[in-house]
Amino acid sequence: MFEVISNDILAPNLHRMVIRAPRIAPVRRPGQFVIVRVGRGDERIPLTIGDADPAVGTITLFIQAIGASTRKIVAIPAGGSILDVAGPLGKPTHLANWKRVACIGGGVGTAVLFPLVKALAATESQITTIIGGRSSQYVILADELAALSETLLITTEDGSLGRKGFVTAELSELIADPLRTPDAVFAIGPVPMMRAIAELTRPHGIETIVSLNPIMIDGTGMCGGCRVVVDGESKFACVDGPEFDGHLVDFAGLSDRLTTYRDQEAALCHAANECKLTTGVAHV
Amino acid sequence: MCNNLTAKERLAIDRVHMPELDAELRSRNFEEVNQGLAREEAVREAQRCIQCKTRPCVEGCPVGVSIPEFIDALAAEKLPKAARILQGDNALPAVCGRVCPQESQCEARCVRGVKGEAVAIGYLERFVADWAMTNADKLRSEPLPTGTGKKVAVVGCGPAGLTAAGELARKGHTVTIFEALHDTGGVLRYGIPEFRLPKEIIDVEVDRLLALGVEIECNVIIGKTMTLDQLREQFDAVFIANGAGLPVMLNMPGENLKGVYSANEFLTRVNLMEAGCNPNSPTPIIKGNSVAVIGGGNTAMDCVRTARRLGAERAMIIYRRSEAEMPARIEEIRHAKEEGVEFVMLTAPLEIIGDDKGWTAALSCEKMELGQSDESGRRKPVPVANSRYEVPVDVVVNAIGTRSNPLLTATAPDLALNKWGNIVSDEQGATSIPGVFAGGDIVRGGATVILAMGDGKQAAAAIHGFLSGAA
Ligand SMILES: Cc1cc2nc3c(=O)[nH]c(=O)nc-3n(C[C@H](O)[C@H](O)[C@H](O)COP(=O)(O)OP(=O)(O)OC[C@H]3O[C@@H](n4cnc5c(N)ncnc54)[C@H](O)[C@@H]3O)c2cc1C
Ligand SMILES: Cc1cc2nc3c(=O)[nH]c(=O)nc-3n(C[C@H](O)[C@H](O)[C@H](O)COP(=O)(O)OP(=O)(O)OC[C@H]3O[C@@H](n4cnc5c(N)ncnc54)[C@H](O)[C@@H]3O)c2cc1C
Ligand code: SF4
Ligand code: SF4
Ligand code: FES
Ligand SMILES: [Mg+2]
């Protein structure tokens, strides 16, 4: 049993949960994730470890309630518990000595980005963080990220906060300015966003790292269900990733495989009769 | 019934038939196919054993179960005695009685098989084990040994880990099993389906270990949550039994289409997560109407029979060689056929073809014929010219095999591995690191439950020796 210490709502359907996981907290590194199963019979759900406090043995998860299982997770109040939390899984982020780094987050991807920005902030790199959302209420962690970055740029699709439009517009400007061109770009968010960013940086030869979210079960390399094609080769995202070179990822294949269970997921959501139409925001 | 039969009377008895669920019905549900013998049937079958002095059957059993002895007790209807003998030799008799390839092990050596049919040792083992499970009150409970104060970590909760843990706990050592998944049993739970091995049996066996004081901590991945070095610091000895759970990919075009599964994924979804068999399970699965399973082992049979039970009208085994070469247990092959599975032999898959939406639509295959024998003595299949054809399918399951998972070994550089990534160990299970032992599939590559258990037993004895010496 893993105790839920706190559960706050950061944005519509986006929760921050702190969970007691004393074995995981001291050993997890940025870029890694856990697999969570609420109770007997429930689905195994991969979630990035957003932060950790090794001293007290807790980890922080940022969870977007998007379907039946994530809704069940965020419904657990502080004081409640989760039956299974396994991890840390996946490879930690590889940090090099970049001079300038751009970190880009979209939707819940911003939460996944957070531990990475925190890790980069401890290096010499200059960080420009760009985060985007549908509208102001979906922009999360702005203060936390601003404190860690040299510059924080915000975009919203409706212009209710920051620049109107997409994160790619800000990135284009960064790249165009020789004084600000990043040596490396981290892009975490919906597949179309990561793909667009990889296409934007490719002609400039800027190293681009993306964090992939294929469907997983075990998270330990046992089932092969999380395979993604990178540089023409099948990789298991749970052990070889989840971060990969964005210029080599077959995004079309990833998007397509993510739709495998769409009908069944919709039916489950409908059965639970609590799926307010928030899906499709950050996941494609 | 009495057990004072003459040899002639014993020889006159015909081998018992295992009562089975009707093939048509069972191919649509997940209930156990083999119903188990009734008491009279079991006793009568036991009387077929002629109690050979040379005990050839025992030599066929990798853990040396005292076969004639437990069968004799059963023939005399001394069930508690039979159970004690069996449980003394085999930590998971209810499992082995169901899944051991008896026809190539104990029963293969039975002298009654020379001129007729072997004694149904597996069925009898299952009968006695099942009796013991429902009559635990009639058996003396095991005395708890006095603690030695030594701590042993076991990595992996499959048959090798479970067996070693039981043996070590009985010697008084404090044992903790670390398991990566959220539940116990290893392949017994996530691989072998309910219709062959009900999960309840694993639960009972695990409860027996817990009663002995064994601790099981799930959700701990050695190599991630903790390293082998940490285990070595915190425990006096370590037994590694993390199996061979890494799927070998087909490496053919179309492998990433929707509807293509590895056997591990397909079986894990259904067995561990109850996808498709429990309507309340939130874990999804593509059931498939026409399913091709590639491979010829037990895993392939389990997948294809599962596909039938999920509703496939057409469920096929696609195998490169002929039926005689199939490594699956004979009983599984027979059951699969009775359940309407098609056996497409001497056929090799070339490519999986998708529709315009990325779903699996067909399997492109070519016919094979058996050519020269290879090093293993098996005749090598060679393609027949211009024999390519397509079978329409919506699900393809790859059951060609598994390899060792490098998660643990990648973080233990001092641990010697062979070229396939399996841990190198001696007969006793000792690895290149003092105090670290290994057994089961991680050492052997994909093998059998009973061999994994044999390794667990062997290593437990070696660990006990190591701990006693080090004391
Ligand atoms: C390495 C990794 C890290 C992730 N980190 C986070 C995170 O920090 N916060 C967060 O909110 N989400 C994260 N996700 C995504 C999250 O796992 C999915 O949103 C969740 O599994 C959806 O489950 P559901 O039952 O609620 O929704 P469903 O309605 O069942 O599914 C909605 C969509 O989520 C995806 N999905 C479904 N099942 C799975 C699964 N078992 N594994 C992965 N994706 C699935 C599919 O695209 C699906 O169409 C991460 C995914 C991965 C692989
Ligand atoms: C579908 C299928 C059907 C089979 N049918 C038969 C049959 O009929 N008869 C027969 O005799 N054999 C059969 N086998 C083979 C048999 O199941 C295996 O040989 C046997 O289970 C091996 O036992 P093991 O204890 O070595 O490993 P496993 O049973 O594989 O158990 C290993 C355990 O370790 C865990 N683990 C892995 N990595 C780690 C880690 N890093 N940290 C912690 N835990 C970890 C795994 O999750 C797993 O629970 C079958 C195999 C399969 C896949
Ligand atoms: S353990 Fe397996 S091989 Fe040994 S006697 Fe029992 S069924 Fe036969
Ligand atoms: S070989 Fe067959 S007949 Fe002889 S003791 Fe063993 S089981 Fe009995
Ligand atoms: S989730 Fe099973 S191999 Fe990655
Ligand atoms: Mg779901």
Coordinates of N, CA, C and O in Angstrom, one line a residue, chain A residues 2 23-24 27 32 37 40-44 69 83-92 215-225 227 229 234 236 239 256-257 259-261 264-265 268, chain B residues 178 180-183 190 217-221 224-226 230 234 245-247 249 255-262 264-265 268-269 272-273 280-286 357-359 405 407:
Chain A
F2 N 0.5 2.2 -0.8 CA 1.2 3.4 -0.9 C 0.3 4.6 -0.6 O -0.7 4.8 -1.2
R23 N 10.9 3.5 -1.1 CA 12.0 2.8 -1.9 C 12.4 3.6 -3.2 O 13.5 3.6 -3.6
I24 N 11.3 4.2 -3.7 CA 11.5 4.9 -5.0 C 12.1 6.3 -4.9 O 13.0 6.7 -5.6
V27 N 16.0 6.9 -5.1 CA 16.7 6.4 -6.2 C 16.2 7.0 -7.6 O 16.9 6.8 -8.6
Q32 N 12.4 9.5 -15.3 CA 11.9 8.2 -15.0 C 10.4 8.2 -14.6 O 9.9 9.3 -14.2
R37 N -1.2 1.1 -10.0 CA -2.4 0.3 -10.1 C -3.2 0.6 -8.8 O -2.7 0.3 -7.7
R40 N -7.1 -3.9 -6.7 CA -7.2 -5.2 -7.3 C -8.1 -5.1 -8.6 O -9.1 -4.4 -8.6
G41 N -7.6 -5.7 -9.7 CA -8.4 -5.7 -10.9 C -8.2 -4.4 -11.7 O -8.6 -4.3 -12.9
D42 N -7.5 -3.4 -11.2 CA -7.3 -2.2 -12.0 C -6.2 -2.2 -13.0 O -5.4 -3.1 -13.0
E43 N -6.2 -1.2 -13.9 CA -5.3 -1.2 -15.0 C -3.9 -0.7 -14.5 O -3.8 0.0 -13.5
R44 N -2.8 -1.1 -15.1 CA -1.5 -0.5 -14.8 C -1.3 0.7 -15.6 O -1.3 0.7 -16.8
S69 N -9.1 5.0 -16.0 CA -8.1 4.7 -14.9 C -7.5 5.9 -14.3 O -7.3 5.9 -13.1
L83 N -2.7 0.7 -4.3 CA -2.2 -0.6 -4.0 C -0.8 -0.8 -4.5 O 0.0 -1.4 -3.8
D84 N -0.6 -0.4 -5.7 CA 0.7 -0.7 -6.3 C 1.4 0.5 -7.0 O 0.7 1.2 -7.8
V85 N 2.6 0.7 -6.6 CA 3.4 1.8 -7.3 C 4.8 1.1 -7.6 O 5.5 0.8 -6.6
A86 N 5.1 0.9 -8.8 CA 6.4 0.2 -9.1 C 7.3 1.2 -9.9 O 6.9 1.8 -10.8
G87 N 8.6 1.2 -9.5 CA 9.5 2.0 -10.2 C 10.8 2.2 -9.5 O 11.0 1.5 -8.5
P88 N 11.6 3.1 -9.8 CA 11.5 4.0 -11.0 C 11.9 3.2 -12.3 O 12.8 2.4 -12.3
L89 N 11.1 3.5 -13.3 CA 11.3 2.8 -14.6 C 11.8 3.7 -15.7 O 11.7 4.9 -15.6
G90 N 12.3 3.1 -16.7 CA 12.9 3.9 -17.8 C 14.2 4.4 -17.5 O 14.7 4.4 -16.4
K91 N 14.9 4.9 -18.6 CA 16.2 5.5 -18.5 C 16.1 6.9 -17.9 O 15.2 7.7 -18.4
P92 N 17.0 7.3 -17.1 CA 17.0 8.8 -16.6 C 17.4 9.6 -17.8 O 18.1 9.2 -18.8
I215 N 1.5 3.0 -25.2 CA 0.8 2.2 -24.2 C 1.7 1.1 -23.6 O 2.4 0.4 -24.3
M216 N 1.6 1.1 -22.3 CA 2.5 0.2 -21.5 C 1.7 -0.8 -20.6 O 0.5 -0.4 -20.3
I217 N 2.3 -1.9 -20.3 CA 1.7 -2.7 -19.2 C 2.7 -2.9 -18.1 O 2.5 -2.4 -17.0
D218 N 3.7 -3.7 -18.3 CA 4.6 -4.0 -17.2 C 5.6 -2.9 -17.0 O 6.0 -2.7 -15.9
G219 N 6.1 -2.3 -18.0 CA 7.1 -1.2 -17.9 C 8.5 -1.8 -17.6 O 9.4 -1.0 -17.2
T220 N 8.7 -3.1 -17.8 CA 10.0 -3.7 -17.5 C 10.6 -4.4 -18.7 O 11.6 -5.1 -18.5
G221 N 10.1 -4.2 -19.9 CA 10.7 -4.8 -21.0 C 10.1 -6.2 -21.3 O 10.6 -7.0 -22.1
M222 N 9.1 -6.6 -20.6 CA 8.6 -8.0 -20.7 C 7.6 -8.2 -21.8 O 7.5 -9.4 -22.3
C223 N 6.8 -7.2 -22.1 CA 5.7 -7.5 -23.1 C 5.9 -7.0 -24.5 O 5.4 -7.5 -25.4
G224 N 6.8 -6.0 -24.6 CA 7.0 -5.4 -26.0 C 5.9 -4.6 -26.5 O 5.9 -4.1 -27.6
G225 N 4.8 -4.3 -25.7 CA 3.7 -3.6 -26.2 C 4.0 -2.1 -26.4 O 3.4 -1.4 -27.2
R227 N 6.5 -0.8 -27.9 CA 7.5 -0.6 -28.9 C 7.2 0.6 -29.8 O 6.1 0.8 -30.2
V229 N 9.2 2.8 -33.2 CA 10.3 2.7 -34.1 C 11.1 3.9 -34.1 O 10.7 5.1 -34.2
S234 N 12.8 -1.2 -33.9 CA 11.9 -1.3 -32.8 C 12.6 -1.1 -31.4 O 13.5 -1.8 -31.1
F236 N 11.9 -0.6 -27.1 CA 10.9 -0.7 -26.0 C 11.0 0.6 -25.2 O 12.0 0.8 -24.5
V239 N 12.1 0.6 -21.4 CA 13.4 0.3 -21.0 C 14.5 1.1 -21.8 O 15.5 1.5 -21.3
D256 N -0.5 6.2 -34.3 CA -1.4 5.2 -34.7 C -1.6 4.1 -33.6 O -2.7 3.7 -33.3
R257 N -0.5 3.6 -33.1 CA -0.6 2.6 -32.1 C -1.4 3.1 -30.8 O -2.0 2.3 -30.1
T259 N -3.9 4.7 -30.8 CA -5.4 4.6 -31.0 C -5.9 3.2 -30.9 O -7.1 2.9 -31.0
T260 N -5.0 2.2 -30.6 CA -5.4 0.8 -30.6 C -6.7 0.5 -29.9 O -7.6 -0.2 -30.3
Y261 N -6.8 1.1 -28.7 CA -8.0 0.7 -27.8 C -9.0 1.8 -27.7 O -9.8 1.8 -26.7
Q264 N -12.6 0.8 -27.0 CA -12.8 0.1 -25.7 C -12.7 1.2 -24.6 O -13.4 1.1 -23.6
E265 N -11.7 2.1 -24.8 CA -11.5 3.1 -23.7 C -12.7 4.0 -23.6 O -13.2 4.4 -22.5
L268 N -15.5 2.3 -21.8 CA -15.3 2.2 -20.4 C -15.6 3.5 -19.7 O -16.2 3.6 -18.6
Chain B
F178 N 11.5 -10.5 -3.7 CA 11.2 -9.3 -4.4 C 10.7 -9.6 -5.8 O 11.4 -10.3 -6.5
A180 N 8.9 -8.0 -9.4 CA 8.7 -6.8 -10.2 C 7.3 -6.5 -10.4 O 6.8 -5.3 -10.4
L181 N 6.5 -7.5 -10.7 CA 5.1 -7.3 -11.0 C 4.3 -7.1 -9.7 O 4.8 -7.2 -8.6
H182 N 3.0 -6.8 -9.8 CA 2.2 -6.6 -8.6 C 1.6 -7.9 -8.0 O 0.9 -7.8 -7.0
D183 N 1.9 -9.0 -8.6 CA 1.4 -10.3 -8.1 C 2.5 -11.4 -8.2 O 3.5 -11.2 -8.9
Y190 N 1.1 -15.0 -15.0 CA 0.9 -14.2 -16.1 C 0.9 -14.9 -17.5 O 0.5 -14.4 -18.5
E217 N 7.6 -9.0 -1.3 CA 7.4 -7.6 -1.6 C 7.3 -7.5 -3.1 O 8.2 -7.6 -3.8
C218 N 6.0 -7.2 -3.5 CA 5.8 -7.0 -5.0 C 6.2 -5.5 -5.3 O 6.5 -4.7 -4.5
N219 N 6.2 -5.2 -6.6 CA 6.5 -3.9 -7.1 C 8.0 -3.5 -6.9 O 8.3 -2.3 -6.8
V220 N 8.8 -4.4 -6.6 CA 10.3 -4.1 -6.5 C 11.0 -4.7 -7.6 O 11.1 -5.9 -7.8
I221 N 11.6 -3.8 -8.5 CA 12.3 -4.3 -9.6 C 13.8 -4.2 -9.3 O 14.4 -3.1 -9.2
K224 N 16.4 -1.6 -10.7 CA 15.7 -0.3 -10.8 C 15.4 0.2 -9.4 O 15.9 1.3 -9.0
T225 N 14.5 -0.5 -8.7 CA 14.2 0.0 -7.3 C 15.3 -0.2 -6.4 O 15.6 0.6 -5.5
M226 N 16.0 -1.4 -6.5 CA 17.2 -1.7 -5.7 C 18.2 -2.4 -6.7 O 17.7 -3.0 -7.6
Q230 N 22.9 -3.6 -3.5 CA 22.2 -3.2 -2.3 C 21.7 -4.5 -1.6 O 21.7 -4.6 -0.4
Q234 N 22.4 -5.8 2.3 CA 21.3 -6.0 3.3 C 21.0 -7.5 3.6 O 20.3 -7.7 4.6
G245 N 11.9 -13.4 -19.3 CA 10.7 -12.7 -19.8 C 11.0 -11.5 -20.7 O 10.6 -10.4 -20.5
L246 N 11.7 -11.7 -21.8 CA 11.9 -10.7 -22.8 C 11.5 -11.3 -24.2 O 12.1 -12.2 -24.6
P247 N 10.5 -10.7 -24.8 CA 10.0 -11.3 -26.0 C 11.1 -11.2 -27.2 O 11.7 -10.1 -27.3
M249 N 11.5 -10.6 -30.9 CA 10.6 -10.1 -32.0 C 10.7 -10.9 -33.3 O 11.7 -11.5 -33.5
E255 N 5.1 -5.7 -38.2 CA 5.1 -6.2 -36.8 C 4.5 -5.1 -35.8 O 4.1 -5.5 -34.7
N256 N 4.5 -3.9 -36.2 CA 4.0 -2.8 -35.3 C 2.6 -2.4 -35.6 O 2.1 -1.4 -35.1
L257 N 1.9 -3.2 -36.5 CA 0.5 -2.9 -36.8 C -0.3 -3.1 -35.5 O 0.1 -3.9 -34.7
K258 N -1.5 -2.5 -35.5 CA -2.4 -2.7 -34.4 C -3.0 -4.1 -34.5 O -3.4 -4.5 -35.6
G259 N -3.0 -4.9 -33.5 CA -3.4 -6.3 -33.5 C -2.3 -7.3 -33.5 O -2.5 -8.5 -33.5
V260 N -1.0 -6.8 -33.5 CA 0.1 -7.7 -33.4 C 0.6 -7.7 -32.0 O 0.9 -6.6 -31.5
Y261 N 0.6 -8.9 -31.4 CA 1.1 -9.0 -30.0 C 2.2 -9.9 -29.9 O 2.3 -10.9 -30.6
S262 N 3.1 -9.7 -28.8 CA 4.0 -10.7 -28.4 C 3.1 -11.7 -27.5 O 2.1 -11.2 -26.9
N264 N 3.8 -12.7 -24.6 CA 3.9 -12.2 -23.3 C 2.8 -11.1 -23.1 O 2.1 -11.0 -22.1
E265 N 2.7 -10.2 -24.1 CA 1.7 -9.1 -23.9 C 0.3 -9.7 -24.0 O -0.6 -9.4 -23.1
T268 N -0.3 -11.7 -20.8 CA -0.4 -10.9 -19.6 C -1.7 -10.1 -19.5 O -2.3 -10.0 -18.5
R269 N -2.1 -9.5 -20.7 CA -3.3 -8.8 -20.7 C -4.5 -9.7 -20.2 O -5.3 -9.3 -19.3
L272 N -3.0 -11.9 -16.3 CA -2.7 -11.0 -15.1 C -3.7 -9.9 -15.0 O -4.1 -9.6 -13.9
M273 N -4.1 -9.3 -16.1 CA -5.0 -8.2 -16.0 C -6.5 -8.5 -16.3 O -7.3 -7.6 -16.3
N280 N -15.4 -6.8 -16.3 CA -15.2 -5.6 -15.5 C -13.7 -5.1 -15.6 O -13.4 -4.1 -15.0
S281 N -12.9 -5.8 -16.3 CA -11.5 -5.4 -16.3 C -11.3 -4.2 -17.2 O -11.8 -4.1 -18.3
P282 N -10.7 -3.1 -16.7 CA -10.4 -1.9 -17.4 C -9.3 -2.1 -18.4 O -9.0 -1.2 -19.2
T283 N -8.6 -3.2 -18.4 CA -7.5 -3.4 -19.3 C -8.0 -3.9 -20.6 O -8.7 -4.9 -20.6
P284 N -7.8 -3.2 -21.7 CA -8.4 -3.7 -23.0 C -7.5 -4.7 -23.7 O -6.4 -5.0 -23.4
I285 N -8.2 -5.4 -24.7 CA -7.4 -6.3 -25.6 C -8.2 -6.4 -26.9 O -9.4 -6.2 -27.0
I286 N -7.4 -6.5 -28.0 CA -8.1 -6.8 -29.3 C -8.3 -8.3 -29.4 O -7.4 -9.1 -29.4
K357 N -6.0 1.7 -42.3 CA -6.1 2.3 -41.0 C -5.0 1.8 -40.0 O -5.1 2.0 -38.7
G358 N -4.1 1.0 -40.4 CA -3.0 0.5 -39.6 C -3.4 -0.7 -38.8 O -2.7 -1.1 -37.8
W359 N -4.5 -1.4 -39.1 CA -4.9 -2.6 -38.4 C -4.4 -3.9 -39.2 O -4.3 -3.8 -40.4
N405 N 15.9 -11.1 -19.6 CA 15.6 -9.6 -19.5 C 16.9 -9.0 -18.9 O 17.3 -9.4 -17.8
L407 N 17.4 -6.2 -17.4 CA 17.2 -5.1 -16.3 C 18.1 -5.3 -15.1 O 18.7 -4.4 -14.7

